[in-house]
Structures are given as structure tokens and as C-alpha cells.
XYZ file of C-alpha atoms in Angstrom:
359
model
C 0.158 0.032 -0.093
C 3.013 2.265 0.748
C 3.920 2.993 -2.913
C 0.129 3.952 -3.848
C -0.136 6.688 -1.031
C 3.557 7.832 -1.799
C 2.562 8.267 -5.385
C -0.596 9.984 -4.714
C 1.335 12.358 -2.159
C 3.903 13.279 -4.880
C 1.226 13.911 -7.488
C -1.094 16.183 -5.400
C 1.837 18.343 -4.233
C 3.279 18.561 -7.666
C -0.187 19.836 -8.773
C -0.273 22.423 -5.904
C 3.231 23.848 -6.886
C 2.758 23.487 -10.667
C -0.299 25.204 -11.699
C 0.707 28.268 -13.762
C 0.113 31.630 -11.388
C 1.073 34.998 -10.906
C 3.322 35.992 -7.911
C 1.840 34.901 -4.786
C 0.625 37.602 -1.911
C 3.142 37.715 0.767
C 1.311 35.893 3.242
C 0.444 32.967 0.994
C 3.105 30.410 -0.640
C 2.645 29.406 -4.354
C 1.487 25.911 -3.016
C -1.299 27.631 -0.616
C -2.231 29.933 -3.562
C -2.667 27.062 -5.940
C -4.725 25.055 -3.668
C -7.287 27.543 -2.059
C -10.478 28.187 -3.910
C -10.691 30.930 -6.364
C -14.044 32.366 -4.927
C -13.370 35.518 -3.105
C -15.599 37.240 0.019
C -17.994 34.461 0.171
C -20.351 34.887 3.115
C -19.879 32.556 6.000
C -22.833 30.352 6.950
C -23.209 29.932 10.821
C -23.337 26.151 11.832
C -22.972 23.822 14.917
C -21.723 20.289 15.193
C -23.851 17.957 17.300
C -21.526 16.272 19.863
C -21.423 12.528 20.415
C -23.429 11.571 17.450
C -23.007 7.858 16.957
C -23.089 5.205 19.794
C -21.178 2.263 18.678
C -21.539 -1.205 20.655
C -18.556 -2.424 22.832
C -15.695 -3.946 20.011
C -16.808 -2.397 17.389
C -15.237 0.755 16.118
C -14.951 3.340 13.240
C -11.841 3.371 11.004
C -11.571 6.016 8.414
C -14.934 7.829 7.897
C -15.449 7.243 4.164
C -19.228 7.122 3.459
C -22.264 8.592 5.181
C -26.033 8.568 4.059
C -29.456 8.698 5.524
C -32.767 7.362 4.227
C -36.371 8.361 4.492
C -36.506 7.433 8.235
C -33.654 9.537 9.010
C -31.713 6.408 9.703
C -27.659 6.945 9.131
C -25.524 4.643 7.210
C -21.565 4.890 7.583
C -19.091 2.754 5.447
C -15.863 2.566 7.072
C -12.325 1.359 6.593
C -10.726 -0.219 9.538
C -9.251 -3.687 10.028
C -12.333 -4.714 8.022
C -14.791 -2.955 5.757
C -18.014 -2.229 7.681
C -21.521 -0.968 6.597
C -23.250 0.257 9.699
C -26.865 1.272 10.341
C -27.823 3.869 13.150
C -31.331 5.318 14.246
C -31.726 9.026 13.611
C -30.476 9.370 17.197
C -27.323 7.608 16.660
C -28.166 4.409 18.295
C -26.356 1.359 16.402
C -29.082 -0.985 14.708
C -27.149 -3.366 12.841
C -24.333 -4.281 10.335
C -25.052 -4.923 6.899
C -23.231 -7.390 4.645
C -20.823 -8.437 7.165
C -18.058 -10.448 5.460
C -19.162 -9.641 2.153
C -16.893 -10.981 -0.788
C -17.412 -7.434 -2.532
C -16.291 -5.599 0.653
C -12.410 -4.488 0.524
C -11.783 -0.877 0.582
C -14.834 1.401 1.089
C -15.356 4.558 -0.987
C -19.138 5.561 -0.739
C -22.547 5.062 0.619
C -25.703 6.228 -1.019
C -29.221 5.601 -0.559
C -31.808 5.777 -3.319
C -35.614 7.070 -3.534
C -36.994 3.637 -2.699
C -34.269 3.529 0.296
C -32.061 0.884 -1.019
C -28.775 0.978 0.192
C -25.724 1.006 -2.300
C -22.162 0.626 -1.442
C -19.361 1.590 -3.851
C -16.145 -0.313 -3.121
C -12.961 0.972 -4.600
C -11.128 -1.978 -3.831
C -13.275 -4.782 -5.255
C -14.242 -2.612 -8.226
C -17.822 -3.300 -7.433
C -21.065 -1.345 -6.787
C -23.465 -3.206 -4.609
C -27.205 -2.556 -3.962
C -28.819 -3.547 -0.866
C -32.585 -3.777 -0.499
C -33.909 -1.964 2.617
C -33.807 -5.279 4.505
C -30.194 -5.616 3.874
C -30.100 -8.238 1.288
C -27.938 -8.065 -1.856
C -30.455 -7.038 -4.542
C -27.768 -6.130 -7.577
C -24.137 -6.258 -8.354
C -22.212 -4.032 -10.824
C -18.620 -4.689 -11.548
C -16.675 -7.747 -10.804
C -13.981 -8.312 -7.831
C -10.910 -9.500 -9.648
C -9.894 -13.169 -8.713
C -6.649 -12.324 -7.072
C -6.001 -8.882 -5.862
C -3.211 -7.968 -3.814
C -4.282 -4.473 -2.455
C -5.628 -1.517 -4.466
C -4.636 -1.244 -8.321
C -1.801 1.616 -8.702
C -3.144 5.072 -9.450
C -2.296 5.439 -13.080
C 0.466 8.202 -14.290
C -0.560 11.265 -15.158
C 0.307 10.835 -18.892
C -1.148 7.155 -18.922
C -3.456 6.600 -21.616
C -7.198 5.970 -21.188
C -7.921 2.207 -21.081
C -10.506 1.151 -23.343
C -14.268 1.245 -21.828
C -15.661 -1.824 -20.610
C -19.279 -1.505 -20.161
C -19.433 -3.982 -17.052
C -15.973 -3.377 -15.620
C -14.563 -0.582 -13.235
C -11.346 0.587 -12.289
C -11.418 1.788 -8.787
C -15.028 3.419 -8.751
C -15.876 6.035 -6.503
C -19.610 6.801 -6.278
C -23.153 6.410 -7.378
C -26.298 8.516 -8.277
C -29.583 8.019 -10.410
C -31.890 10.069 -12.305
C -35.795 10.453 -11.818
C -36.378 7.243 -13.899
C -34.243 5.084 -11.634
C -31.234 4.965 -14.066
C -27.951 4.365 -12.570
C -24.782 6.459 -13.106
C -21.533 5.206 -11.812
C -18.465 7.553 -11.318
C -15.774 5.023 -12.352
C -12.938 7.127 -10.934
C -9.426 6.457 -10.092
C -8.624 4.232 -13.442
C -10.990 5.048 -16.185
C -11.924 8.907 -15.219
C -15.748 8.387 -16.920
C -19.157 8.196 -15.736
C -21.225 5.291 -16.686
C -24.976 4.930 -17.280
C -26.813 1.765 -16.589
C -30.851 1.322 -16.893
C -32.511 0.418 -13.529
C -31.881 -3.222 -14.052
C -28.191 -2.716 -14.617
C -28.171 -2.663 -18.424
C -25.463 -0.672 -19.674
C -26.339 2.530 -21.839
C -23.510 4.982 -22.251
C -20.521 6.265 -20.630
C -18.910 9.804 -20.810
C -15.719 11.083 -20.244
C -11.990 10.056 -20.675
C -8.847 11.301 -18.791
C -7.960 15.051 -19.643
C -8.448 18.321 -18.946
C -10.834 19.537 -21.611
C -14.548 20.367 -21.049
C -16.325 16.963 -20.890
C -13.193 15.127 -19.921
C -12.300 14.134 -16.431
C -9.293 13.543 -14.186
C -10.586 11.388 -11.143
C -14.202 11.763 -10.863
C -14.271 11.443 -6.990
C -17.712 12.054 -6.155
C -21.066 12.163 -8.079
C -24.848 13.446 -7.434
C -28.086 14.276 -9.377
C -30.940 16.758 -9.174
C -34.679 16.399 -9.815
C -34.230 17.200 -13.629
C -31.732 14.356 -13.910
C -28.627 16.666 -14.298
C -25.422 14.700 -13.167
C -23.010 16.830 -11.100
C -19.146 15.162 -11.086
C -16.677 16.186 -8.440
C -13.667 16.485 -11.212
C -11.102 16.318 -8.229
C -7.550 16.287 -9.883
C -8.884 19.167 -12.477
C -10.206 21.005 -9.474
C -13.862 21.629 -10.710
C -17.164 20.400 -10.805
C -18.465 19.167 -14.233
C -21.992 19.272 -14.902
C -23.949 16.620 -17.477
C -27.582 16.039 -18.597
C -29.101 12.776 -17.826
C -28.070 11.653 -21.518
C -24.252 12.197 -20.261
C -24.152 15.405 -22.711
C -21.769 17.964 -21.170
C -23.423 21.367 -19.889
C -21.218 23.227 -17.469
C -17.978 23.690 -15.325
C -17.924 25.216 -11.789
C -14.276 25.869 -10.833
C -14.429 28.461 -8.072
C -14.779 26.191 -4.946
C -11.282 24.473 -4.937
C -10.636 20.908 -5.134
C -14.032 19.029 -4.746
C -13.727 15.740 -2.802
C -17.618 15.461 -1.987
C -20.796 16.855 -3.675
C -24.154 16.560 -2.781
C -27.766 17.855 -3.929
C -30.257 18.368 -1.280
C -33.869 17.061 -1.658
C -37.190 19.341 -1.587
C -38.705 21.873 -4.125
C -35.595 24.208 -3.727
C -32.489 21.985 -4.302
C -28.899 23.127 -3.528
C -25.409 21.907 -4.266
C -22.731 21.379 -1.835
C -19.103 20.775 -2.241
C -16.199 20.302 0.009
C -12.992 21.559 -0.650
C -11.308 19.089 1.391
C -7.759 19.382 2.952
C -5.503 16.536 1.679
C -5.782 13.351 3.751
C -1.743 13.597 4.185
C -2.489 16.551 6.486
C -0.018 19.014 5.192
C -0.258 21.923 7.626
C 0.672 24.379 4.993
C -2.339 23.510 2.698
C -4.581 23.068 5.676
C -4.673 26.937 6.233
C -6.368 27.517 2.974
C -8.603 24.395 2.594
C -11.250 22.371 4.517
C -14.390 24.373 3.686
C -17.729 23.280 2.393
C -19.546 25.360 -0.162
C -23.282 25.740 -0.720
C -24.384 26.863 -4.006
C -27.582 27.076 -6.305
C -27.496 24.393 -9.121
C -26.246 26.903 -11.663
C -22.976 27.391 -9.808
C -24.074 30.415 -7.871
C -22.058 30.454 -4.543
C -24.401 31.166 -1.629
C -21.920 30.900 1.305
C -19.410 28.683 2.755
C -18.797 27.011 6.377
C -15.957 25.110 8.264
C -12.197 24.966 8.103
C -9.522 21.981 8.323
C -9.198 20.728 12.075
C -9.720 17.999 14.388
C -12.168 19.605 16.713
C -15.838 19.510 16.877
C -17.090 21.575 14.107
C -13.856 21.350 12.060
C -13.122 19.139 9.160
C -10.145 16.790 8.412
C -10.562 15.539 4.981
C -14.237 15.369 4.441
C -14.843 12.317 1.941
C -18.638 12.212 1.754
C -21.795 14.583 2.302
C -25.201 13.578 2.747
C -27.516 16.664 2.377
C -31.119 15.278 2.105
C -32.215 17.933 4.561
C -30.420 21.285 3.224
C -29.963 22.727 6.746
C -28.966 19.374 8.359
C -25.885 17.832 6.737
C -23.823 14.626 7.559
C -20.188 14.429 6.976
C -17.545 11.477 7.047
C -14.083 12.161 7.593
C -11.154 10.027 6.848
C -8.125 11.369 9.090
C -10.474 12.043 12.111
C -12.194 8.797 11.890
C -15.689 10.080 12.464
C -19.151 11.218 11.278
C -20.237 14.639 12.243
C -23.958 16.141 12.075
C -24.103 19.592 11.001
C -26.932 22.063 11.837
C -26.560 25.004 9.295
C -27.748 28.513 10.054
C -27.416 27.580 13.833
C -25.213 29.884 15.955
C -22.527 28.033 17.928
C -21.766 28.161 21.403
C -18.557 27.372 21.768
C -17.190 26.051 18.092
C -16.359 29.057 15.716
C -17.216 28.383 11.861
C -14.649 31.050 11.008
């Protein structure tokens, strides 16, 4: 595993230092200038974090906080990496209810969990190259992708100049996320290896794919998170290109939003007025210099208009340590999972903190 993380570290630092920029302001290094979001003078949204959210049973622990999602009952689903990969369900007050898929062959290296409109639970596993659908009772209902018969850790991250591999309709290379349109069509972010989005019908039949590795409009470089709105538009966190790309439900390119830093996690809220959230997460290598200018989450209109931001890098309650997934079913009640703090936080937006500052 060490070579994989080392290569990611080198690539990200090289990106931070190599992007063309003018002379940096006196108070920012060039790496900081290239890592911070372009947006300026963004209003701060007040918020609080609910303490002691999750109540785990004895001898069960959270590892890296990789995925979090809620269902229509307010139950909380957490997908975590530790000694083993675990998918856990909690009630709305954080009381542990059950573990789903314990010992499942498709669980190897968690990346995202989502809940669809019918309360089915979807786990995206980067290590096994699989997307697994569970019905609300927790039984496997659909499998997309296939775990290689012999796998010694994760596949290496492709080099920056590596050619895009030929698209294979039913095979993934370290997938990252999943979402759906109103008709139930399935969209998978096929992330680290293939840099594309793949569309399937509700029964898992391949329809189309979009994107290949690159930086031109419609191209992608590590699609790390994906979400959709009520019209079926698809929002892709094009992480290494430091932008969000928008496609319609037929995967035709529509727009780029590039003012909110490096998007690790994106989410569109439910309800008649939908909002887009994006996390400019601090790197999971915890580089102090870059943590000072990253870590915040942005709230936007669906057209990319920035409404405000909240949070900063840190490990205290109300601070963020590499946000990896956001659940925003309720636009003023968010859940965030964090890699390097090994936790999930519940955030109440537009709530004035008593002891935690959002600045």
C-alpha cells in the first residue's frame, strides 16, 4: 500500500506547486495560492456540530470515515475502513441498529454509500471494483462490476500521462460513487482508473459512458464523487481538475464550476428548492501548509452561484479533517464523513455555535 499513497502524495503536491499563477501574495506560499479556492468574499454560514453523534456497541469501532448517507426515516448509514470494511446502520439519534453485509466478498476498500429514493442502500467499493445494491432489509439485490479473482491491494493510480484504457461496459477501475436520475437509471463514477461516468438502466443494463482522462470540457481526471438533481442533471466532482462538471441525464456536457477548490465530495439536497454542496477538503496527508487554506464546504445554487461557505480544516468538533462524503437530504442538516479524524459529524446550518467557531 505504501507505494500507492506515496505516488498520490507526490502527484498532489506537484499539482499544487506546478499550476501557473502570478506572484503569490506575501502571506501565501505558491502551493497555498494554488490550493485555495478561487472564490473571494464568500459569506460565512453559521453552523453547529452535534456532539457524540454515533453510539457504537462494545468492540466495534469506526476506522476512516469514508461514506455517510441517510434514508427516508432519518437512519444513518456509515461505510468505514478499519481492520475490515464495515457498513453500519444507526437510528436518527445515533443508536447502533445493525451491520449490513458483514463478511461480504465485495467489501474490500470502502469509498461511498448512498441511499436511493426507494431506501435501497448502495455501497461503492474501490478495492473490489464493485457497486453493491442492498434492499432496505439489507439483502443484496444487484451487483455491478466484478472483484478480480486475485487482488493484492489496490490497483496503482495511473500516471498523469497514462493513456485512458478502453471502456468496458461492465468493468470498473477503482469506482468512487453512484447516483440516479428520476427514472431510476444508475450513474457510476468510475474514478481512479477510467476517469469516466457510466450510465445503466434501473436493471443494470449498460446504456452509455462519458468522459476520458483529460482536462478539456467533458473530460475528467479522477471523478471522485457524483450526485444528481430532480431534472436528472449529473454533477461530477472532477477532483484532480479542481472543478465540478455538469452533464445532462444523457451524459451530454453542460457546464463547469471551478471556483470552489478541489471537490472531494458533492451532494444535491432534496425538496422543491435544491442546493449543491461541495467540499474543498484538506488533503488526507494532513499537510499543515495546505490545511490553512482548505477544508471548507460551499453551498451553491444548481447553476453554480455560490451562496456561502462554512468550516475549516481541523480535528475539533465543528472542524473538518478530510471530508470524504456529504449527505444533504435536508439542506440545513448535513452529515459529513471524515477520513483522518475517523468520524462522522452532524451539522446544523444557520445555527449559531456556542463554543465552536465557523470561521
